[in-house]
mmCIF file of C-alpha atoms and ligand atoms in Angstrom:
data_model
loop_
_atom_site.group_PDB
_atom_site.id
_atom_site.type_symbol
_atom_site.label_atom_id
_atom_site.label_comp_id
_atom_site.label_asym_id
_atom_site.label_seq_id
_atom_site.Cartn_x
_atom_site.Cartn_y
_atom_site.Cartn_z
ATOM 1 C CA MET A 969 -9.651 -17.784 14.657
ATOM 2 C CA ALA A 970 -11.971 -20.659 15.807
ATOM 3 C CA GLU A 971 -15.502 -19.868 16.766
ATOM 4 C CA ASN A 972 -15.601 -17.371 14.701
ATOM 5 C CA ARG A 973 -13.847 -15.282 17.429
ATOM 6 C CA ILE A 974 -11.871 -12.234 16.540
ATOM 7 C CA TYR A 975 -8.474 -11.190 17.478
ATOM 8 C CA ASN A 976 -9.998 -8.223 20.624
ATOM 9 C CA PHE A 977 -7.160 -5.682 21.218
ATOM 10 C CA ASN A 978 -10.030 -4.077 22.783
ATOM 11 C CA PRO A 979 -8.476 -2.004 26.077
ATOM 12 C CA GLY A 980 -11.532 -2.705 28.146
ATOM 13 C CA PRO A 981 -13.609 -4.990 28.455
ATOM 14 C CA ALA A 982 -11.131 -7.172 26.983
ATOM 15 C CA VAL A 983 -10.046 -10.762 25.798
ATOM 16 C CA LEU A 984 -10.756 -13.605 28.221
ATOM 17 C CA PRO A 985 -8.924 -16.673 27.244
ATOM 18 C CA LEU A 986 -11.079 -18.924 24.522
ATOM 19 C CA LYS A 987 -10.834 -21.783 27.752
ATOM 20 C CA VAL A 988 -12.442 -19.982 30.013
ATOM 21 C CA LEU A 989 -15.093 -18.726 28.334
ATOM 22 C CA LYS A 990 -15.672 -22.974 26.947
ATOM 23 C CA GLU A 991 -15.634 -23.487 30.825
ATOM 24 C CA ILE A 992 -18.270 -20.781 31.197
ATOM 25 C CA GLN A 993 -20.353 -22.599 28.267
ATOM 26 C CA LYS A 994 -20.532 -25.310 29.568
ATOM 27 C CA ASP A 995 -21.507 -24.911 33.214
ATOM 28 C CA LEU A 996 -23.942 -22.276 32.867
ATOM 29 C CA LEU A 997 -27.109 -24.364 32.625
ATOM 30 C CA ASN A 998 -25.807 -26.511 35.830
ATOM 31 C CA TYR A 999 -23.225 -25.660 37.630
ATOM 32 C CA LYS A 1000 -21.612 -28.802 39.370
ATOM 33 C CA GLY A 1001 -24.663 -31.089 39.619
ATOM 34 C CA SER A 1002 -27.286 -28.463 40.927
ATOM 35 C CA GLY A 1003 -29.048 -28.201 38.211
ATOM 36 C CA MET A 1004 -28.720 -24.025 38.495
ATOM 37 C CA SER A 1005 -26.641 -21.711 36.160
ATOM 38 C CA ILE A 1006 -23.750 -19.959 38.375
ATOM 39 C CA VAL A 1007 -25.645 -16.720 38.197
ATOM 40 C CA GLU A 1008 -28.642 -18.306 40.010
ATOM 41 C CA ILE A 1009 -27.258 -19.698 43.359
ATOM 42 C CA SER A 1010 -27.032 -17.998 46.146
ATOM 43 C CA HIS A 1011 -23.582 -16.210 47.387
ATOM 44 C CA ARG A 1012 -23.903 -18.273 50.733
ATOM 45 C CA SER A 1013 -23.858 -21.562 49.680
ATOM 46 C CA PRO A 1014 -21.016 -23.842 49.613
ATOM 47 C CA LEU A 1015 -20.919 -23.316 45.971
ATOM 48 C CA PHE A 1016 -20.407 -20.204 45.504
ATOM 49 C CA ASP A 1017 -17.881 -20.390 48.794
ATOM 50 C CA ASP A 1018 -15.195 -22.584 47.468
ATOM 51 C CA ILE A 1019 -15.511 -20.212 44.226
ATOM 52 C CA ILE A 1020 -14.448 -17.058 46.325
ATOM 53 C CA THR A 1021 -11.838 -18.862 48.731
ATOM 54 C CA ASP A 1022 -10.363 -20.513 45.864
ATOM 55 C CA ALA A 1023 -9.922 -16.972 44.061
ATOM 56 C CA VAL A 1024 -8.643 -15.055 46.825
ATOM 57 C CA GLU A 1025 -5.803 -18.512 47.693
ATOM 58 C CA ARG A 1026 -4.315 -18.364 44.216
ATOM 59 C CA THR A 1027 -4.127 -14.651 44.111
ATOM 60 C CA LYS A 1028 -2.266 -14.829 47.628
ATOM 61 C CA ARG A 1029 -0.798 -17.850 45.881
ATOM 62 C CA LEU A 1030 0.608 -16.132 42.792
ATOM 63 C CA TYR A 1031 1.452 -13.157 44.633
ATOM 64 C CA GLY A 1032 2.752 -14.588 47.600
ATOM 65 C CA LEU A 1033 1.150 -12.970 49.892
ATOM 66 C CA ASP A 1034 1.368 -14.078 53.428
ATOM 67 C CA ASP A 1035 -1.538 -13.627 56.650
ATOM 68 C CA ARG A 1036 -1.191 -9.461 57.011
ATOM 69 C CA TYR A 1037 -2.333 -9.200 53.375
ATOM 70 C CA HIS A 1038 -6.316 -9.265 52.439
ATOM 71 C CA VAL A 1039 -7.980 -10.228 49.314
ATOM 72 C CA LEU A 1040 -11.444 -8.535 48.727
ATOM 73 C CA PHE A 1041 -13.349 -7.461 45.717
ATOM 74 C CA VAL A 1042 -15.716 -4.762 45.822
ATOM 75 C CA GLN A 1043 -18.048 -3.299 43.800
ATOM 76 C CA GLY A 1044 -17.714 0.098 41.356
ATOM 77 C CA GLY A 1045 -14.700 -0.477 39.834
ATOM 78 C CA ALA A 1046 -11.235 1.354 39.711
ATOM 79 C CA SER A 1047 -13.627 4.523 39.818
ATOM 80 C CA LEU A 1048 -14.609 3.945 43.636
ATOM 81 C CA GLN A 1049 -11.712 2.742 44.816
ATOM 82 C CA PHE A 1050 -10.089 6.749 43.366
ATOM 83 C CA ALA A 1051 -12.676 7.604 45.846
ATOM 84 C CA MET A 1052 -12.429 5.163 48.279
ATOM 85 C CA ILE A 1053 -8.518 5.507 49.432
ATOM 86 C CA PRO A 1054 -8.242 9.251 50.299
ATOM 87 C CA MET A 1055 -11.774 8.124 52.374
ATOM 88 C CA ASN A 1056 -10.522 5.494 53.918
ATOM 89 C CA LEU A 1057 -6.698 6.302 53.972
ATOM 90 C CA LEU A 1058 -5.797 9.463 54.880
ATOM 91 C CA PRO A 1059 -7.000 10.534 58.713
ATOM 92 C CA GLU A 1060 -7.068 13.879 60.283
ATOM 93 C CA GLY A 1061 -3.544 15.362 59.457
ATOM 94 C CA ARG A 1062 -2.008 12.646 57.291
ATOM 95 C CA SER A 1063 -1.368 13.290 54.030
ATOM 96 C CA GLY A 1064 -0.445 10.749 50.237
ATOM 97 C CA ASP A 1065 1.286 11.204 47.734
ATOM 98 C CA TYR A 1066 0.857 10.956 44.523
ATOM 99 C CA VAL A 1067 2.993 10.652 41.010
ATOM 100 C CA ASN A 1068 0.400 11.578 38.064
ATOM 101 C CA THR A 1069 1.835 9.157 34.933
ATOM 102 C CA GLY A 1070 -2.160 10.239 32.947
ATOM 103 C CA THR A 1071 -6.033 9.881 32.938
ATOM 104 C CA TRP A 1072 -6.151 7.210 35.356
ATOM 105 C CA SER A 1073 -3.831 9.326 38.092
ATOM 106 C CA THR A 1074 -5.654 12.263 37.427
ATOM 107 C CA LYS A 1075 -8.940 11.086 38.271
ATOM 108 C CA ALA A 1076 -7.185 9.808 41.822
ATOM 109 C CA ILE A 1077 -5.992 12.965 42.476
ATOM 110 C CA THR A 1078 -9.055 14.417 41.747
ATOM 111 C CA GLU A 1079 -11.220 12.170 44.490
ATOM 112 C CA ALA A 1080 -8.597 13.208 47.010
ATOM 113 C CA ARG A 1081 -9.054 16.814 46.171
ATOM 114 C CA ILE A 1082 -13.259 16.569 46.222
ATOM 115 C CA GLN A 1083 -12.501 15.593 50.212
ATOM 116 C CA ASN A 1084 -10.510 18.034 50.362
ATOM 117 C CA LYS A 1085 -7.651 15.246 51.904
ATOM 118 C CA PRO A 1086 -4.275 16.165 51.979
ATOM 119 C CA HIS A 1087 -2.158 14.990 49.346
ATOM 120 C CA LYS A 1088 0.938 16.196 47.553
ATOM 121 C CA VAL A 1089 1.550 15.483 43.772
ATOM 122 C CA VAL A 1090 5.000 14.364 43.618
ATOM 123 C CA ALA A 1091 6.141 14.187 40.340
ATOM 124 C CA SER A 1092 4.555 14.223 36.865
ATOM 125 C CA SER A 1093 4.946 13.733 33.626
ATOM 126 C CA GLU A 1094 2.174 16.062 32.048
ATOM 127 C CA ASP A 1095 4.705 18.102 30.648
ATOM 128 C CA ARG A 1096 5.092 15.677 27.500
ATOM 129 C CA ASP A 1097 2.001 14.432 27.284
ATOM 130 C CA PHE A 1098 2.055 11.578 29.547
ATOM 131 C CA ALA A 1099 4.662 9.774 27.187
ATOM 132 C CA TYR A 1100 6.889 8.987 29.795
ATOM 133 C CA ILE A 1101 7.169 7.210 33.533
ATOM 134 C CA PRO A 1102 9.097 10.055 36.020
ATOM 135 C CA LYS A 1103 11.827 8.999 37.665
ATOM 136 C CA ASN A 1104 14.040 10.336 40.924
ATOM 137 C CA ILE A 1105 11.227 11.181 42.825
ATOM 138 C CA GLN A 1106 11.109 12.361 46.322
ATOM 139 C CA PHE A 1107 8.422 11.010 48.241
ATOM 140 C CA SER A 1108 7.444 12.503 51.512
ATOM 141 C CA LYS A 1109 8.687 10.766 54.140
ATOM 142 C CA ASN A 1110 5.504 11.078 56.538
ATOM 143 C CA ALA A 1111 3.037 10.231 53.791
ATOM 144 C CA VAL A 1112 0.475 7.775 54.701
ATOM 145 C CA PHE A 1113 1.086 5.875 51.349
ATOM 146 C CA ALA A 1114 2.385 6.565 47.716
ATOM 147 C CA HIS A 1115 -0.127 6.483 44.593
ATOM 148 C CA ILE A 1116 0.927 5.328 41.283
ATOM 149 C CA THR A 1117 -0.923 3.829 38.046
ATOM 150 C CA SER A 1118 1.485 0.869 37.392
ATOM 151 C CA ASN A 1119 -0.003 0.448 33.615
ATOM 152 C CA ASN A 1120 -1.394 3.566 32.247
ATOM 153 C CA THR A 1121 -3.840 1.711 29.588
ATOM 154 C CA ILE A 1122 -4.846 5.445 27.613
ATOM 155 C CA LYS A 1123 -1.144 6.811 27.299
ATOM 156 C CA GLY A 1124 0.763 3.330 26.437
ATOM 157 C CA THR A 1125 3.650 3.898 29.584
ATOM 158 C CA GLN A 1126 3.982 1.242 32.687
ATOM 159 C CA TRP A 1127 6.129 1.045 35.251
ATOM 160 C CA ALA A 1128 9.186 -1.855 34.509
ATOM 161 C CA ASP A 1129 10.762 -0.836 38.197
ATOM 162 C CA PHE A 1130 8.583 0.299 41.119
ATOM 163 C CA PRO A 1131 9.944 3.439 42.958
ATOM 164 C CA ASP A 1132 11.882 3.401 45.886
ATOM 165 C CA THR A 1133 9.713 5.436 48.645
ATOM 166 C CA GLY A 1134 12.042 5.425 51.318
ATOM 167 C CA GLY A 1135 9.681 2.671 53.046
ATOM 168 C CA VAL A 1136 6.308 4.415 52.170
ATOM 169 C CA PRO A 1137 3.972 1.670 51.368
ATOM 170 C CA ILE A 1138 2.978 1.811 47.111
ATOM 171 C CA VAL A 1139 -0.944 2.450 46.569
ATOM 172 C CA SER A 1140 -1.460 0.737 43.465
ATOM 173 C CA ASP A 1141 -3.869 1.091 40.691
ATOM 174 C CA MET A 1142 -3.011 -1.975 38.645
ATOM 175 C CA SER A 1143 -5.867 -2.217 36.337
ATOM 176 C CA SER A 1144 -4.261 -2.788 33.128
ATOM 177 C CA ASP A 1145 -1.506 -5.226 34.202
ATOM 178 C CA ILE A 1146 -2.479 -6.930 37.338
ATOM 179 C CA PHE A 1147 -1.435 -10.344 37.845
ATOM 180 C CA SER A 1148 0.919 -9.399 34.305
ATOM 181 C CA ARG A 1149 4.515 -10.092 36.029
ATOM 182 C CA PRO A 1150 5.360 -11.327 39.627
ATOM 183 C CA LEU A 1151 5.698 -8.492 41.892
ATOM 184 C CA ASP A 1152 8.046 -7.646 45.480
ATOM 185 C CA THR A 1153 4.508 -7.484 46.978
ATOM 186 C CA GLU A 1154 6.479 -6.401 50.282
ATOM 187 C CA LYS A 1155 6.816 -2.599 48.894
ATOM 188 C CA PHE A 1156 2.046 -2.288 48.866
ATOM 189 C CA GLY A 1157 0.518 -1.547 51.335
ATOM 190 C CA MET A 1158 -2.864 -1.817 48.745
ATOM 191 C CA ILE A 1159 -2.807 -3.321 44.597
ATOM 192 C CA TYR A 1160 -6.354 -2.315 43.323
ATOM 193 C CA ALA A 1161 -7.512 -3.380 39.500
ATOM 194 C CA GLY A 1162 -11.191 -2.768 37.758
ATOM 195 C CA ALA A 1163 -11.297 -6.685 36.555
ATOM 196 C CA GLN A 1164 -12.227 -5.800 32.759
ATOM 197 C CA LYS A 1165 -9.078 -5.924 31.771
ATOM 198 C CA ASN A 1166 -6.895 -9.027 32.757
ATOM 199 C CA MET A 1167 -9.055 -10.890 34.581
ATOM 200 C CA GLY A 1168 -13.101 -11.142 34.122
ATOM 201 C CA PRO A 1169 -16.449 -8.614 33.906
ATOM 202 C CA SER A 1170 -16.189 -5.082 34.022
ATOM 203 C CA GLY A 1171 -18.030 -3.276 37.383
ATOM 204 C CA ILE A 1172 -16.215 -4.660 40.414
ATOM 205 C CA CYS A 1173 -12.617 -4.387 41.416
ATOM 206 C CA MET A 1174 -9.886 -6.030 43.142
ATOM 207 C CA VAL A 1175 -8.373 -4.783 46.076
ATOM 208 C CA ILE A 1176 -5.407 -6.319 48.143
ATOM 209 C CA ILE A 1177 -5.215 -4.437 51.124
ATOM 210 C CA ARG A 1178 -2.398 -5.110 54.140
ATOM 211 C CA ASN A 1179 -3.592 -5.095 58.022
ATOM 212 C CA ASP A 1180 -1.720 -1.663 58.458
ATOM 213 C CA MET A 1181 -3.530 0.032 55.817
ATOM 214 C CA LEU A 1182 -6.737 -1.446 57.625
ATOM 215 C CA ASP A 1183 -5.449 -0.006 60.771
ATOM 216 C CA LEU A 1184 -5.479 3.718 59.674
ATOM 217 C CA ILE A 1185 -9.769 4.189 58.981
ATOM 218 C CA PRO A 1186 -11.817 6.235 60.285
ATOM 219 C CA GLU A 1187 -14.263 5.217 62.171
ATOM 220 C CA GLY A 1188 -17.632 6.312 61.154
ATOM 221 C CA LEU A 1189 -17.661 5.701 57.220
ATOM 222 C CA PRO A 1190 -20.620 4.003 55.002
ATOM 223 C CA SER A 1191 -20.055 0.198 55.450
ATOM 224 C CA MET A 1192 -20.442 0.325 51.986
ATOM 225 C CA LEU A 1193 -17.132 2.663 51.159
ATOM 226 C CA ASP A 1194 -15.377 0.818 54.225
ATOM 227 C CA TYR A 1195 -12.670 -1.287 53.400
ATOM 228 C CA ASN A 1196 -12.861 -3.634 56.711
ATOM 229 C CA THR A 1197 -16.377 -4.416 56.234
ATOM 230 C CA PHE A 1198 -15.298 -5.729 52.941
ATOM 231 C CA MET A 1199 -12.689 -7.633 54.958
ATOM 232 C CA LYS A 1200 -14.503 -9.165 57.766
ATOM 233 C CA LYS A 1201 -17.266 -10.221 55.865
ATOM 234 C CA ASN A 1202 -14.985 -11.639 53.548
ATOM 235 C CA SER A 1203 -16.704 -9.539 50.742
ATOM 236 C CA LEU A 1204 -20.025 -11.081 51.545
ATOM 237 C CA TYR A 1205 -21.387 -8.603 53.438
ATOM 238 C CA ASN A 1206 -24.125 -7.501 50.501
ATOM 239 C CA THR A 1207 -24.538 -9.402 47.197
ATOM 240 C CA PRO A 1208 -21.529 -9.462 45.597
ATOM 241 C CA PRO A 1209 -21.203 -9.583 41.727
ATOM 242 C CA THR A 1210 -20.606 -13.973 41.718
ATOM 243 C CA PHE A 1211 -20.670 -13.973 37.996
ATOM 244 C CA ALA A 1212 -17.415 -11.422 37.798
ATOM 245 C CA ILE A 1213 -15.962 -13.039 40.979
ATOM 246 C CA TYR A 1214 -16.613 -17.177 39.724
ATOM 247 C CA THR A 1215 -15.561 -15.864 35.986
ATOM 248 C CA ILE A 1216 -11.943 -13.939 37.661
ATOM 249 C CA GLN A 1217 -11.284 -17.815 39.462
ATOM 250 C CA LEU A 1218 -11.732 -19.646 36.114
ATOM 251 C CA VAL A 1219 -8.929 -16.895 34.955
ATOM 252 C CA LEU A 1220 -6.426 -17.544 37.728
ATOM 253 C CA LYS A 1221 -6.888 -20.979 37.361
ATOM 254 C CA TRP A 1222 -5.932 -20.746 33.413
ATOM 255 C CA ILE A 1223 -3.127 -18.463 34.063
ATOM 256 C CA ASP A 1224 -1.973 -20.827 37.481
ATOM 257 C CA GLU A 1225 -2.570 -24.227 35.983
ATOM 258 C CA THR A 1226 -2.680 -23.724 31.867
ATOM 259 C CA ILE A 1227 0.088 -21.208 32.162
ATOM 260 C CA GLY A 1228 2.161 -22.190 35.022
ATOM 261 C CA GLY A 1229 2.148 -18.574 37.140
ATOM 262 C CA LEU A 1230 3.055 -15.600 36.816
ATOM 263 C CA ALA A 1231 6.847 -16.044 36.119
ATOM 264 C CA ALA A 1232 5.469 -17.996 32.875
ATOM 265 C CA MET A 1233 3.159 -15.645 32.017
ATOM 266 C CA ASP A 1234 5.994 -12.249 31.951
ATOM 267 C CA ARG A 1235 7.438 -14.373 29.600
ATOM 268 C CA HIS A 1236 4.594 -14.890 27.112
ATOM 269 C CA ASN A 1237 3.687 -11.349 27.787
ATOM 270 C CA ARG A 1238 7.411 -10.033 27.232
ATOM 271 C CA LYS A 1239 7.862 -12.264 23.806
ATOM 272 C CA LYS A 1240 4.373 -10.871 22.954
ATOM 273 C CA ALA A 1241 4.824 -7.179 22.967
ATOM 274 C CA LYS A 1242 8.786 -8.001 21.632
ATOM 275 C CA ILE A 1243 7.170 -8.916 18.558
ATOM 276 C CA LEU A 1244 5.052 -6.244 18.249
ATOM 277 C CA TYR A 1245 7.633 -3.437 19.096
ATOM 278 C CA ASP A 1246 9.893 -4.527 16.935
ATOM 279 C CA ALA A 1247 7.642 -4.207 13.758
ATOM 280 C CA ILE A 1248 7.158 -0.597 14.955
ATOM 281 C CA ASP A 1249 10.614 0.237 15.404
ATOM 282 C CA ALA A 1250 11.351 -1.949 11.923
ATOM 283 C CA GLY A 1251 10.572 1.674 9.895
ATOM 284 C CA ASP A 1252 9.565 4.967 10.088
ATOM 285 C CA PHE A 1253 5.652 4.073 9.425
ATOM 286 C CA TYR A 1254 4.706 3.200 12.634
ATOM 287 C CA ARG A 1255 5.931 5.421 15.133
ATOM 288 C CA GLY A 1256 5.516 4.522 19.174
ATOM 289 C CA THR A 1257 4.435 7.265 21.692
ATOM 290 C CA ALA A 1258 5.801 6.237 24.478
ATOM 291 C CA ASP A 1259 9.217 6.858 25.637
ATOM 292 C CA LYS A 1260 11.313 3.396 24.874
ATOM 293 C CA ASP A 1261 11.833 2.950 28.478
ATOM 294 C CA SER A 1262 8.211 3.524 29.351
ATOM 295 C CA ARG A 1263 6.788 1.121 26.939
ATOM 296 C CA SER A 1264 3.556 -1.214 28.387
ATOM 297 C CA LEU A 1265 3.615 -4.624 27.577
ATOM 298 C CA MET A 1266 -0.748 -4.208 27.542
ATOM 299 C CA ASN A 1267 -1.406 -1.297 25.633
ATOM 300 C CA VAL A 1268 1.482 -0.666 22.115
ATOM 301 C CA THR A 1269 -0.117 2.840 21.305
ATOM 302 C CA PHE A 1270 1.791 3.693 17.512
ATOM 303 C CA ARG A 1271 0.877 6.341 15.305
ATOM 304 C CA LEU A 1272 0.791 6.223 11.221
ATOM 305 C CA PRO A 1273 2.153 8.643 8.763
ATOM 306 C CA SER A 1274 -1.743 10.612 8.893
ATOM 307 C CA GLU A 1275 -4.514 10.578 10.118
ATOM 308 C CA GLU A 1276 -6.244 9.860 7.209
ATOM 309 C CA LEU A 1277 -4.415 6.353 6.760
ATOM 310 C CA GLU A 1278 -4.968 5.531 11.194
ATOM 311 C CA THR A 1279 -8.254 5.383 10.261
ATOM 312 C CA LYS A 1280 -7.568 3.343 6.812
ATOM 313 C CA PHE A 1281 -5.366 1.344 9.096
ATOM 314 C CA ILE A 1282 -8.254 0.562 11.790
ATOM 315 C CA GLU A 1283 -10.769 -0.259 9.654
ATOM 316 C CA GLU A 1284 -9.210 -2.628 7.405
ATOM 317 C CA ALA A 1285 -7.170 -4.504 10.257
ATOM 318 C CA ALA A 1286 -11.078 -4.376 11.441
ATOM 319 C CA GLY A 1287 -11.689 -6.455 8.168
ATOM 320 C CA LYS A 1288 -9.472 -8.805 8.469
ATOM 321 C CA GLY A 1289 -10.615 -9.733 12.672
ATOM 322 C CA LEU A 1290 -8.415 -7.672 13.958
ATOM 323 C CA GLY A 1291 -10.448 -5.515 16.184
ATOM 324 C CA GLY A 1292 -10.435 -2.632 18.626
ATOM 325 C CA LEU A 1293 -6.829 -0.987 16.971
ATOM 326 C CA LYS A 1294 -8.548 2.523 17.422
ATOM 327 C CA GLY A 1295 -6.544 4.294 20.142
ATOM 328 C CA HIS A 1296 -8.354 6.850 23.301
ATOM 329 C CA ARG A 1297 -10.767 8.846 21.939
ATOM 330 C CA SER A 1298 -8.875 11.414 24.270
ATOM 331 C CA VAL A 1299 -5.978 10.815 22.067
ATOM 332 C CA GLY A 1300 -6.574 9.499 18.574
ATOM 333 C CA GLY A 1301 -3.523 7.121 17.245
ATOM 334 C CA CYS A 1302 -3.612 3.558 17.443
ATOM 335 C CA ARG A 1303 -3.017 1.112 20.634
ATOM 336 C CA ALA A 1304 -3.094 -2.409 20.479
ATOM 337 C CA SER A 1305 -3.715 -3.879 23.734
ATOM 338 C CA ILE A 1306 -2.358 -6.667 24.248
ATOM 339 C CA TYR A 1307 -3.135 -8.482 27.748
ATOM 340 C CA ASN A 1308 -2.645 -12.008 29.361
ATOM 341 C CA ALA A 1309 -5.188 -13.829 27.551
ATOM 342 C CA MET A 1310 -4.441 -12.280 24.157
ATOM 343 C CA PRO A 1311 -2.591 -15.549 22.269
ATOM 344 C CA MET A 1312 0.833 -14.937 20.317
ATOM 345 C CA GLU A 1313 -1.161 -15.820 17.148
ATOM 346 C CA GLY A 1314 -2.608 -12.525 17.204
ATOM 347 C CA LEU A 1315 0.393 -11.102 17.757
ATOM 348 C CA GLU A 1316 1.390 -12.843 14.803
ATOM 349 C CA ALA A 1317 -1.849 -11.491 12.839
ATOM 350 C CA LEU A 1318 -1.391 -8.165 13.224
ATOM 351 C CA VAL A 1319 2.179 -7.653 12.881
ATOM 352 C CA ASP A 1320 1.889 -9.399 8.989
ATOM 353 C CA PHE A 1321 -0.804 -7.236 8.559
ATOM 354 C CA MET A 1322 0.922 -4.319 9.573
ATOM 355 C CA GLN A 1323 3.734 -4.853 6.894
ATOM 356 C CA ALA A 1324 1.558 -5.600 4.394
ATOM 357 C CA PHE A 1325 -0.635 -2.127 5.149
ATOM 358 C CA GLU A 1326 2.578 -0.713 5.026
ATOM 359 C CA LYS A 1327 4.027 -2.088 1.649
ATOM 360 C CA ALA A 1328 0.203 -1.051 0.070
ATOM 361 C CA ASN A 1329 0.310 2.839 1.564
ATOM 362 C CA SER A 1330 4.020 3.867 1.412
HETATM 363 C C1 PLP B 1266 -9.760 1.118 33.492
HETATM 364 C C2 PLP B 1266 -9.136 1.347 33.744
HETATM 365 C C3 PLP B 1266 -9.870 2.300 34.984
HETATM 366 C C4 PLP B 1266 -11.496 2.665 35.416
HETATM 367 O O1 PLP B 1266 -11.772 1.757 35.136
HETATM 368 P P1 PLP B 1266 -13.059 0.920 35.851
HETATM 369 O O2 PLP B 1266 -13.359 0.075 36.709
HETATM 370 O O3 PLP B 1266 -14.030 1.737 34.896
HETATM 371 O O4 PLP B 1266 -13.865 2.322 37.125
HETATM 372 C C5 PLP B 1266 -9.149 2.926 36.029
HETATM 373 N N1 PLP B 1266 -7.666 2.501 36.313
HETATM 374 C C6 PLP B 1266 -7.114 2.321 34.653
HETATM 375 C C7 PLP B 1266 -5.529 1.869 34.943
HETATM 376 C C8 PLP B 1266 -7.720 1.459 33.686
HETATM 377 O O5 PLP B 1266 -7.082 1.016 32.991
#
């Protein structure tokens, strides 16, 4: 691959588009004739204002969001959102529904419990080690929200369609599949995503939130833990992670202008996932760990006939410039994270390697 770069299948922080990295490199010493880098300019300068405004506007355009929705940048990653959601959106006497589809959902539920906020786990796939997305879920009629994890980065499952909640707004952790496909956004009261899988550097979380959710927020929250602070100050109440927002803006521009929007991004992602799943399903050497109807287009999890072969596979792949194929430490096996920025050539190289490895080891 160009520039001595590897094909990076890491789950996060993860691959970014080469075009974006080159743009960052080019801009670094002198951003738009300012004589300063992007990390040295004021977050209150017109130059940065253009960046954050463009990031917000592109997000709204890509998802077709109307004026009821606000796009916020909050520090603390997706993990802080697990705590901010019950803190902000569960006022006295109200309860939230949660669907448990793996590690990240479990952490979200834990934060509601820690704060003693009423909540109900309405479905879970824990009985089969989170290998599937639950179906035909009964959501509570008076729940404030229905929390789901749209893509389960560790277990390799993804909601292909979003559930019928009977009108309860969905709140979704989309950390590992944001901007990977078009959405019927009307169903969502809030979408949030840590940036380091599909958008940019770690440490920042994009929060898309609708007015009716903001109306639920109780008085008296600490300013930096209150979504209304971020909404009122356009994410500039304090100094935001400017470099991260700048990178996200460039990635959104890449999706919009180079790829051609979310429908084109989705087609590309489906093609990429298909060649890898086809390779896994071609014989019985490789075995996918998620149920077929719940498979993720972003994180492809699979096993080999033995743990020894898995170790050898991961090592030999790394030697050939295919990095980050080790499964999460809690589950083992192999995982290829093939986010938006992973090019088709990366999938072709991986599948070629898988076929050669199988031949040599079976
Ligand atoms: C990575 C990830 C998180 C955690 O994100 P942080 O930014 O590290 O807090 C949460 N949810 C999902 C689905 C993830 O993939």
